[in-house]
Amino acid sequence: MKTLASFLCGSWQPGHGDATILVNPATEAPLAQVHAEGYDLAGAVAFARRDGAAALAALTFAQRGELLAAFAKAIADAREELITLAIANGGNTRGDAKFDIDGASGTLSYYADLAKMLGNTHFLPDYAPVQVGRTARLVGQHVYATKPGVAVLINAFNFPAWGLAEKAATALLAGMPIIGKPATATCLVTHRVVELAAPVLPAGVLQLLCGSARSLPDLLDGRDVLAFTGSSDTAATLRSHAAVTTRGLRLCAEADSVNAAVLAPDVEVGGETWGLFLADVARDMTQKTGQKCTAIRRVLVPHDRLREVCDALGERLAAVVVGDPAHEGVRMGPVATKTQQRDVLTGIARLAESTQPVFGEAGAVTPQHVPAGKGYFVGAVLRVAPRAADCAAMHANEVFGPVATVAGYDGEAHEAAALVGRGGGSLVTSMYSDDRAWVRGYVQHGAAHNGRLYMGSEKMAAQSPGPGTALPQLLHGGPGRAGGGQELGGLRGLTTYMQCVALQGDATVIKALLEGEGAV
Ligand code: NAP
């Protein structure tokens, strides 16, 4: 069986010791193996801090952008091959796989374009200079400067290409070399992406660890960044690590999120906004088999719309063909792992204690084109609770699969915002309304519970990608339970990998520095 090696210290290291077998989650056929141990992690960290950092420091933003463009091209040129791998190892439909692979190349290309705009400079200005002396000669200017260490990028299993690319785009443009660490179960795609991209990047700039990262934080300190996406439990473990608590390692965590969709009382059944709302909820429940951090888990609707919403969503879910995504016509594949399947079924059981069934049942699914008894399948499950205010379980549990709960509220924007807040901090909330006063009320009361607010309405419906798509232009990351991290968001995303410094001095010297003259 193929062993997926790690790309560390400039060579491919196969590792040794216990092996995890990567499988096709639709058929359980083995695909490759990964060893947990036997990698020179100390060497990799030193190689990045020395060779990788020096290579990037010698380049301006614009030149780093050329590297990102080459990285994006390496992925785009192998698009079909990567889609095939994602279908096999991730349980992705072709559409799911494109979302991941095109999202990866698209995000890198977006940052390559931003780099052109930054030009031949090294520092990112933070607002305009301010006069701090008697005359305008003496000014203060905040700038962002590259952090001197390595950026370790740990990702979850659901986006093996985009997960690496969205972090890599900002880290590399900021000037930090990276060590990517994908979730082991689905790392086939990431492994291939690095095989393709490493030859177009300078030595030490891009390394890959397929294997355990549990001892990696021991090697990190205040020079470095650890950008993590995954469960709240792992985020909590990393947050309490001595590298963070005593050595000043910067941790950017993206964790769980019980995202909500809120239907306002003005939305008419059968109208554009109604259609957008239903399409967004049904897509988010089934795209990537509900394994999207941004997927809608809670659906809040005015009490008098509960029945109509449940009926309409049930109808849409009934049309989704579940099975082996390698076959045409299948619209939803399995979840990624057996553990994931068990967790989703446990989550449904927890919701079932305080909700009623609308569509689907835990474990009741007959997947198409799959050998009997094989695969980690869970059909879509929609539950309903009469009052969102009385259903603690829907606000507390992130069921990371094709599962959502519809519940009633009284139609007031401030009540909806308070209910969404019971999720403890979300990546994204989508609201659906054509009533500007209602929208204003929601944003005033609810904005700070979220990283992003998606305002669904008649006027934007035709061009909306839906709330589940994280765009490179906009912030990805939410407060509280969602981890508190900040990724993407255009240039804002670079600041995770840079240090804010106040420069205080002669205005002309500072201006020249920012224009790139005399840059290091
Ligand atoms: P996970 O178990 O926390 O694993 C995530 C990553 O962390 C994997 O690469 C894993 O490696 C690694 N890891 C686990 N324990 C570690 C440790 N002690 N030290 C260093 N690395 C460690 O999460 P998951 O089950 O794969 O992912 C599902 C969760 O991710 C869901 O809760 C979902 O909400 C969240 N998620 C959030 C976002 C977001 O942007 N907010 C996006 C996607 C997913 P191994 O695979 O080798 O164990």
XYZ file of C-alpha atoms and ligand atoms in Angstrom:
568
model
C 0.000 0.000 0.000
C 1.216 3.511 -0.758
C 2.722 5.299 2.241
C 2.127 9.046 2.276
C 5.448 10.596 3.245
C 5.910 13.999 4.852
C 7.850 16.744 3.091
C 10.220 18.022 5.758
C 13.732 19.536 5.686
C 13.709 19.441 1.892
C 13.005 15.715 1.473
C 10.152 13.221 1.669
C 10.228 11.317 4.978
C 8.073 8.153 5.194
C 7.946 7.983 9.007
C 7.549 4.771 10.966
C 5.564 3.174 13.760
C 1.786 2.854 13.989
C 0.063 3.433 10.667
C -3.357 4.954 9.997
C -5.040 3.494 6.917
C -6.808 6.046 4.705
C -9.948 4.612 3.132
C -12.679 5.450 0.669
C -15.538 6.290 3.079
C -18.158 5.090 0.570
C -16.707 1.601 0.121
C -14.191 1.308 2.983
C -11.565 0.266 0.411
C -8.034 1.110 1.673
C -6.214 3.838 -0.274
C -2.947 4.624 1.493
C -1.290 4.682 4.895
C 0.339 7.304 7.086
C 2.784 6.682 9.902
C 2.272 8.666 13.075
C 5.921 8.972 14.139
C 9.462 9.170 12.862
C 9.645 12.696 11.455
C 12.354 15.258 12.063
C 10.058 17.964 13.430
C 12.822 19.933 15.172
C 14.757 19.935 11.899
C 11.661 21.084 10.003
C 11.012 23.999 12.364
C 14.673 25.074 12.169
C 14.706 24.703 8.344
C 11.618 26.921 8.031
C 12.878 29.575 10.460
C 16.250 29.723 8.689
C 15.937 28.886 4.965
C 12.213 29.456 4.451
C 12.101 32.762 6.318
C 15.228 34.071 4.557
C 13.809 33.178 1.127
C 10.572 35.056 1.797
C 12.266 38.028 3.489
C 14.235 38.587 0.282
C 10.988 39.022 -1.623
C 8.576 41.943 -1.690
C 4.813 41.455 -1.417
C 4.544 41.543 -5.205
C 7.221 38.865 -5.604
C 5.565 36.651 -2.990
C 2.371 37.103 -4.945
C 4.099 35.508 -7.938
C 4.775 32.454 -5.755
C 1.095 32.332 -4.805
C 0.115 32.533 -8.463
C 2.449 29.599 -9.232
C 0.977 27.675 -6.261
C -2.556 28.339 -7.571
C -1.561 27.235 -11.076
C -0.053 23.989 -9.771
C -3.450 23.163 -8.223
C -5.534 24.369 -11.177
C -3.419 22.371 -13.664
C -4.095 19.170 -11.675
C -7.764 19.977 -11.041
C -9.229 16.743 -12.450
C -6.710 14.533 -10.667
C -7.356 16.308 -7.351
C -11.131 16.084 -7.793
C -10.804 12.329 -8.318
C -8.724 11.995 -5.130
C -11.249 14.073 -3.142
C -14.108 11.872 -4.335
C -12.179 8.756 -3.317
C -10.779 9.852 0.043
C -13.291 12.474 1.198
C -16.666 11.007 0.244
C -17.122 14.143 -1.874
C -19.476 14.441 -4.804
C -17.867 16.080 -7.823
C -19.518 19.348 -6.776
C -18.165 19.034 -3.211
C -14.691 18.300 -4.538
C -14.761 21.311 -6.884
C -15.777 23.495 -3.945
C -12.584 22.421 -2.152
C -10.133 22.356 -5.073
C -11.372 25.483 -6.903
C -11.701 27.223 -3.537
C -8.007 26.485 -2.948
C -6.734 27.796 -6.291
C -9.207 30.701 -6.229
C -8.098 31.860 -2.786
C -4.407 31.693 -3.721
C -5.128 33.615 -6.944
C -7.080 36.263 -5.047
C -4.108 36.872 -2.729
C -1.727 36.844 -5.700
C -3.768 39.749 -7.099
C -3.757 41.594 -3.781
C 0.029 41.211 -3.718
C 0.324 43.060 -7.024
C -1.567 45.921 -5.476
C 0.841 46.015 -2.504
C 3.746 46.261 -4.943
C 7.421 46.176 -4.028
C 7.013 46.781 -0.330
C 7.540 44.754 2.869
C 5.371 46.470 5.458
C 1.617 46.762 5.676
C 0.528 50.209 6.913
C -2.178 50.307 9.557
C -4.162 53.506 8.898
C -2.454 56.828 8.166
C 0.474 58.433 10.038
C -0.330 60.730 12.962
C 1.639 63.791 14.021
C 3.274 63.153 17.398
C 5.783 66.037 17.483
C 5.568 69.806 17.489
C 5.574 69.794 13.682
C 4.417 67.357 11.009
C 8.053 66.204 10.704
C 7.691 63.848 13.663
C 5.023 61.237 13.086
C 3.884 57.876 14.345
C 2.804 55.165 11.971
C 1.564 51.706 12.835
C 2.804 49.020 10.468
C 2.614 45.259 10.284
C 5.977 43.495 9.934
C 6.556 39.787 9.206
C 6.935 37.588 12.282
C 10.326 35.891 12.301
C 9.327 32.252 12.877
C 7.334 29.481 11.239
C 3.579 29.242 10.715
C 2.212 25.793 11.548
C -1.113 25.247 9.794
C -3.210 22.466 11.350
C -6.430 21.671 9.502
C -9.616 19.642 9.893
C -10.615 16.732 7.654
C -13.307 18.477 5.634
C -11.308 20.789 3.331
C -7.964 19.121 2.567
C -7.106 21.521 -0.296
C -8.839 24.790 0.645
C -7.886 24.401 4.324
C -4.201 24.448 3.474
C -4.505 27.054 0.720
C -6.536 29.631 2.641
C -4.022 29.660 5.494
C -1.010 29.367 3.173
C -2.106 32.308 1.016
C -2.096 34.754 3.913
C 0.918 33.297 5.746
C 3.170 33.213 2.671
C 2.132 36.658 1.490
C 2.816 37.953 4.994
C 6.296 36.412 4.666
C 6.090 33.385 6.975
C 7.222 29.909 5.859
C 4.701 27.181 6.588
C 4.408 23.619 7.825
C 1.019 22.237 6.764
C -0.582 19.521 8.865
C -3.794 18.096 7.353
C -6.149 15.815 9.271
C -4.747 12.333 8.763
C -7.962 10.645 7.562
C -8.317 12.750 4.390
C -4.753 13.878 3.714
C -4.453 12.248 0.279
C -5.488 15.499 -1.449
C -3.224 17.712 0.671
C -0.312 15.362 0.084
C -0.749 15.637 -3.691
C -1.184 19.416 -3.500
C 2.169 19.711 -1.719
C 3.832 17.323 -4.181
C 2.688 19.685 -6.942
C 3.375 22.990 -5.206
C 6.687 22.354 -3.427
C 8.776 22.387 -6.647
C 7.525 25.891 -7.550
C 8.397 27.376 -4.132
C 11.814 28.154 -2.592
C 13.303 25.597 -0.191
C 11.903 25.713 3.345
C 8.870 27.794 2.421
C 6.354 24.915 2.247
C 6.655 21.754 4.359
C 4.086 19.053 5.035
C 3.510 16.815 8.017
C 1.294 13.783 7.402
C 1.301 12.213 10.841
C 0.823 13.338 14.399
C 1.372 17.005 15.301
C 0.918 16.430 19.005
C 4.578 17.146 19.850
C 4.939 20.020 17.372
C 3.815 22.821 19.748
C 6.670 21.789 22.097
C 9.048 23.238 19.489
C 7.250 26.557 18.981
C 7.546 29.919 20.715
C 6.744 33.623 20.447
C 8.308 33.946 17.002
C 5.818 31.508 15.516
C 2.130 31.213 14.664
C -0.075 28.167 15.108
C -3.173 28.454 12.937
C -5.580 25.694 13.906
C -8.915 24.533 12.508
C -10.739 21.682 14.185
C -12.745 20.754 17.237
C -13.193 22.890 20.333
C -11.577 20.136 22.407
C -8.349 20.226 20.413
C -8.456 24.041 20.387
C -8.702 23.958 24.194
C -5.741 21.569 24.433
C -3.643 23.845 22.242
C -4.739 26.962 24.122
C -3.474 25.521 27.390
C -0.132 24.370 25.936
C 2.961 25.978 27.501
C 3.992 27.239 24.063
C 0.938 29.518 24.201
C 0.616 30.172 27.929
C 4.294 30.786 28.746
C 6.295 31.121 25.524
C 3.994 33.535 23.722
C 3.136 31.404 20.690
C 0.380 33.140 18.730
C -2.595 30.801 18.316
C -5.340 31.449 15.771
C -8.153 28.964 16.417
C -11.138 28.179 14.213
C -13.387 25.723 16.037
C -17.040 24.598 16.322
C -19.933 26.769 15.282
C -23.686 26.230 15.551
C -24.559 28.556 12.667
C -28.098 29.800 12.257
C -30.451 30.892 9.487
C -33.200 33.309 10.519
C -36.358 33.869 8.488
C -37.985 37.252 9.133
C -41.790 37.607 9.319
C -42.005 39.803 6.199
C -40.842 37.027 3.844
C -43.701 35.817 1.691
C -44.101 32.147 0.945
C -43.167 31.476 -2.667
C -41.261 34.750 -3.194
C -37.590 35.213 -4.178
C -36.374 35.584 -0.614
C -38.321 32.526 0.497
C -36.746 30.522 -2.340
C -33.259 31.753 -1.427
C -33.800 30.794 2.221
C -34.919 27.240 1.354
C -32.132 26.748 -1.198
C -29.472 27.947 1.266
C -30.674 25.699 4.103
C -31.036 22.601 1.896
C -27.633 23.222 0.246
C -25.872 23.748 3.559
C -27.368 20.565 5.006
C -26.259 18.377 2.108
C -23.186 19.997 0.505
C -20.119 18.069 1.693
C -22.623 15.939 3.623
C -23.061 18.820 6.044
C -19.375 18.749 7.006
C -18.787 22.462 6.541
C -17.844 24.634 9.502
C -20.132 27.322 8.064
C -23.146 25.033 7.514
C -26.544 26.045 8.881
C -27.438 23.950 11.947
C -30.280 26.038 13.443
C -33.195 27.402 11.424
C -35.281 30.016 13.231
C -38.676 30.824 11.702
C -41.729 32.746 12.920
C -44.130 30.387 14.716
C -46.803 30.679 12.019
C -44.334 29.558 9.310
C -43.056 26.417 11.015
C -45.275 23.993 9.134
C -44.647 25.494 5.684
C -40.880 25.618 6.216
C -40.727 22.006 7.427
C -42.810 20.789 4.482
C -40.772 22.699 1.901
C -37.399 21.620 3.328
C -38.551 18.007 3.659
C -39.506 18.032 -0.007
C -36.086 19.295 -1.057
C -34.230 16.796 1.138
C -36.302 13.920 -0.249
C -34.917 14.679 -3.715
C -31.292 14.188 -2.614
C -29.853 10.855 -3.814
C -27.402 9.451 -1.230
C -24.712 6.991 -2.271
C -21.216 6.446 -3.606
C -20.315 9.878 -5.005
C -18.196 8.310 -7.720
C -21.499 7.504 -9.461
C -23.385 10.016 -11.548
C -26.653 11.205 -10.092
C -25.539 10.857 -6.454
C -26.026 14.200 -4.702
C -24.693 13.363 -1.232
C -21.866 11.039 -0.213
C -20.923 9.503 3.143
C -19.330 11.371 6.040
C -15.541 11.215 6.047
C -14.788 8.619 8.721
C -16.349 5.963 10.906
C -15.715 8.154 13.962
C -17.472 10.998 12.232
C -20.456 8.731 11.464
C -20.635 7.672 15.129
C -20.407 11.291 16.322
C -23.177 12.407 13.951
C -25.494 9.600 15.084
C -24.776 10.477 18.724
C -25.528 14.124 17.975
C -28.844 13.245 16.310
C -29.801 11.146 19.347
C -29.052 14.107 21.610
C -31.224 16.418 19.497
C -33.990 13.803 19.386
C -34.495 14.102 23.146
C -36.047 17.548 22.738
C -37.164 17.747 19.081
C -39.606 16.005 16.736
C -38.757 14.369 13.378
C -39.464 16.214 10.113
C -37.332 14.320 7.628
C -34.987 11.330 7.962
C -33.936 9.213 10.876
C -30.579 8.407 12.441
C -28.995 5.563 10.493
C -32.024 5.045 8.245
C -30.449 5.370 4.820
C -29.999 3.044 1.855
C -27.075 4.396 -0.107
C -27.002 3.825 -3.856
C -24.186 1.935 -5.658
C -22.640 0.761 -2.377
C -21.903 -2.830 -1.290
C -24.351 -3.854 1.456
C -23.246 -2.773 4.918
C -20.331 -0.702 3.635
C -19.598 3.004 3.930
C -20.024 5.711 6.556
C -23.429 6.938 5.446
C -25.879 9.133 7.323
C -28.973 10.403 5.509
C -30.127 13.989 5.913
C -32.027 14.540 9.166
C -34.274 17.528 9.871
C -35.804 17.972 13.322
C -38.267 20.529 14.645
C -38.846 22.185 18.001
C -41.941 24.358 18.597
C -39.993 27.045 20.486
C -36.295 27.760 19.925
C -36.210 29.389 23.360
C -37.079 26.071 25.036
C -34.735 23.830 23.042
C -31.328 24.032 24.714
C -29.961 21.084 22.703
C -30.184 22.863 19.346
C -28.052 25.758 20.589
C -25.533 23.552 22.398
C -24.738 20.791 19.875
C -22.856 21.131 16.644
C -23.787 17.956 14.760
C -21.117 17.936 12.043
C -23.168 16.238 9.330
C -26.357 16.629 7.242
C -28.454 17.602 10.229
C -30.406 20.735 11.193
C -33.173 21.772 13.575
C -36.021 24.127 12.658
C -37.593 26.006 15.562
C -40.098 28.788 16.113
C -39.537 32.311 17.452
C -41.858 35.295 17.812
C -40.601 37.176 14.721
C -38.859 40.025 16.584
C -35.319 40.765 15.365
C -33.941 41.239 18.872
C -35.380 37.895 20.022
C -33.833 36.111 17.030
C -30.475 37.770 17.758
C -30.601 36.671 21.405
C -31.447 33.093 20.389
C -28.567 32.989 17.917
C -26.324 34.292 20.715
C -27.133 31.168 22.705
C -24.820 29.312 20.305
C -21.950 30.992 22.144
C -20.394 32.630 19.068
C -20.836 31.616 15.419
C -18.904 31.790 12.181
C -21.873 32.995 10.184
C -25.569 33.741 10.605
C -27.796 34.170 7.589
C -30.940 36.264 7.823
C -33.662 36.509 5.210
C -35.719 39.668 5.001
C -36.718 42.496 2.681
C -37.705 44.701 5.616
C -34.841 47.128 6.204
C -36.013 48.036 9.711
C -36.011 44.358 10.712
C -32.520 43.863 9.237
C -31.210 46.937 11.048
C -32.671 45.638 14.306
C -31.059 42.246 13.817
C -27.635 43.668 12.965
C -27.745 46.045 15.958
C -28.607 43.282 18.396
C -26.861 40.319 16.820
C -23.759 41.365 14.866
C -21.212 40.744 17.615
C -22.215 37.096 18.054
C -20.816 36.360 14.596
C -17.814 36.530 12.332
C -20.035 37.184 9.322
C -23.639 38.202 8.760
C -25.201 37.153 5.478
C -28.181 39.308 4.559
C -30.396 37.315 2.209
C -32.919 39.367 0.282
C -34.840 39.543 -2.973
C -32.368 41.970 -4.562
C -29.246 39.859 -3.986
C -30.789 36.392 -4.390
C -29.803 35.871 -8.021
C -26.068 36.366 -7.377
C -25.684 34.855 -3.909
C -23.187 32.009 -3.310
C -25.005 31.204 -0.047
C -23.764 31.698 3.517
C -21.690 28.493 3.521
C -19.048 29.806 1.135
C -16.135 31.486 2.899
C -14.910 34.192 0.533
C -11.281 35.360 0.610
C -12.483 38.969 0.611
C -14.391 38.520 3.878
C -13.441 37.558 7.405
C -13.610 33.852 8.242
C -13.705 33.179 11.969
C -16.133 33.834 14.773
C -16.054 34.846 18.448
C -16.355 32.633 21.538
C -17.145 29.026 20.792
C -16.146 29.489 17.126
C -12.565 29.881 18.344
C -11.991 33.628 18.162
C -9.643 33.286 15.178
C -9.545 35.609 12.196
C -8.665 34.317 8.753
C -8.984 35.741 5.232
C -10.825 39.060 4.969
C -8.494 40.469 2.314
C -5.389 42.145 3.731
C -6.756 41.718 7.264
C -5.868 38.006 6.955
C -2.154 38.815 6.744
C -2.098 40.378 10.197
C -2.361 36.951 11.889
C 1.152 36.314 10.597
C 2.603 39.768 11.230
C 3.535 41.912 14.207
C 2.000 45.342 14.659
C 4.792 47.849 15.313
C 4.523 51.568 16.015
C 7.197 53.442 14.059
C 8.024 56.839 15.523
C 10.280 59.191 13.592
C 10.921 61.464 10.645
C 7.857 61.483 8.391
C 9.929 61.284 5.188
C 11.891 58.245 6.404
C 8.686 56.440 7.344
C 7.055 57.352 4.045
C 10.049 55.993 2.120
C 9.953 52.762 4.135
C 6.325 52.227 3.275
C 6.931 52.986 -0.385
C 9.563 50.274 -0.480
C 12.605 52.518 -0.820
C 15.432 51.305 1.388
C 13.428 48.223 2.314
C 15.336 45.348 3.799
P -9.885 17.620 15.433
O -10.001 16.231 15.921
O -9.720 18.694 16.431
O -8.640 17.585 14.417
C -8.273 18.729 13.706
C -6.786 18.692 13.390
O -6.028 18.778 14.597
C -6.311 17.416 12.695
O -5.334 17.766 11.760
C -5.719 16.615 13.827
O -4.751 15.700 13.398
C -5.089 17.709 14.668
N -4.913 17.407 16.081
C -5.738 16.688 16.879
N -5.264 16.704 18.142
C -4.139 17.457 18.127
C -3.214 17.856 19.127
N -3.340 17.492 20.398
N -2.166 18.634 18.770
C -2.011 19.029 17.484
N -2.866 18.673 16.499
C -3.911 17.907 16.812
O -11.102 18.050 14.557
P -11.841 17.226 13.407
O -12.729 16.258 14.059
O -10.868 16.763 12.393
O -12.669 18.378 12.727
C -14.036 18.613 12.947
C -14.224 19.886 13.697
O -13.560 20.936 13.037
C -15.682 20.270 13.768
O -16.011 20.510 15.098
C -15.775 21.570 12.987
O -16.643 22.497 13.511
C -14.394 22.095 13.055
N -14.110 22.901 11.883
C -14.061 24.249 12.037
C -13.794 25.067 10.957
C -13.704 26.559 11.119
O -13.223 27.217 10.203
N -14.138 27.114 12.212
C -13.575 24.500 9.708
C -13.651 23.126 9.582
C -13.912 22.337 10.681
P -5.083 14.138 13.237
O -6.103 14.014 12.160
O -3.778 13.538 12.858
O -5.601 13.677 14.565
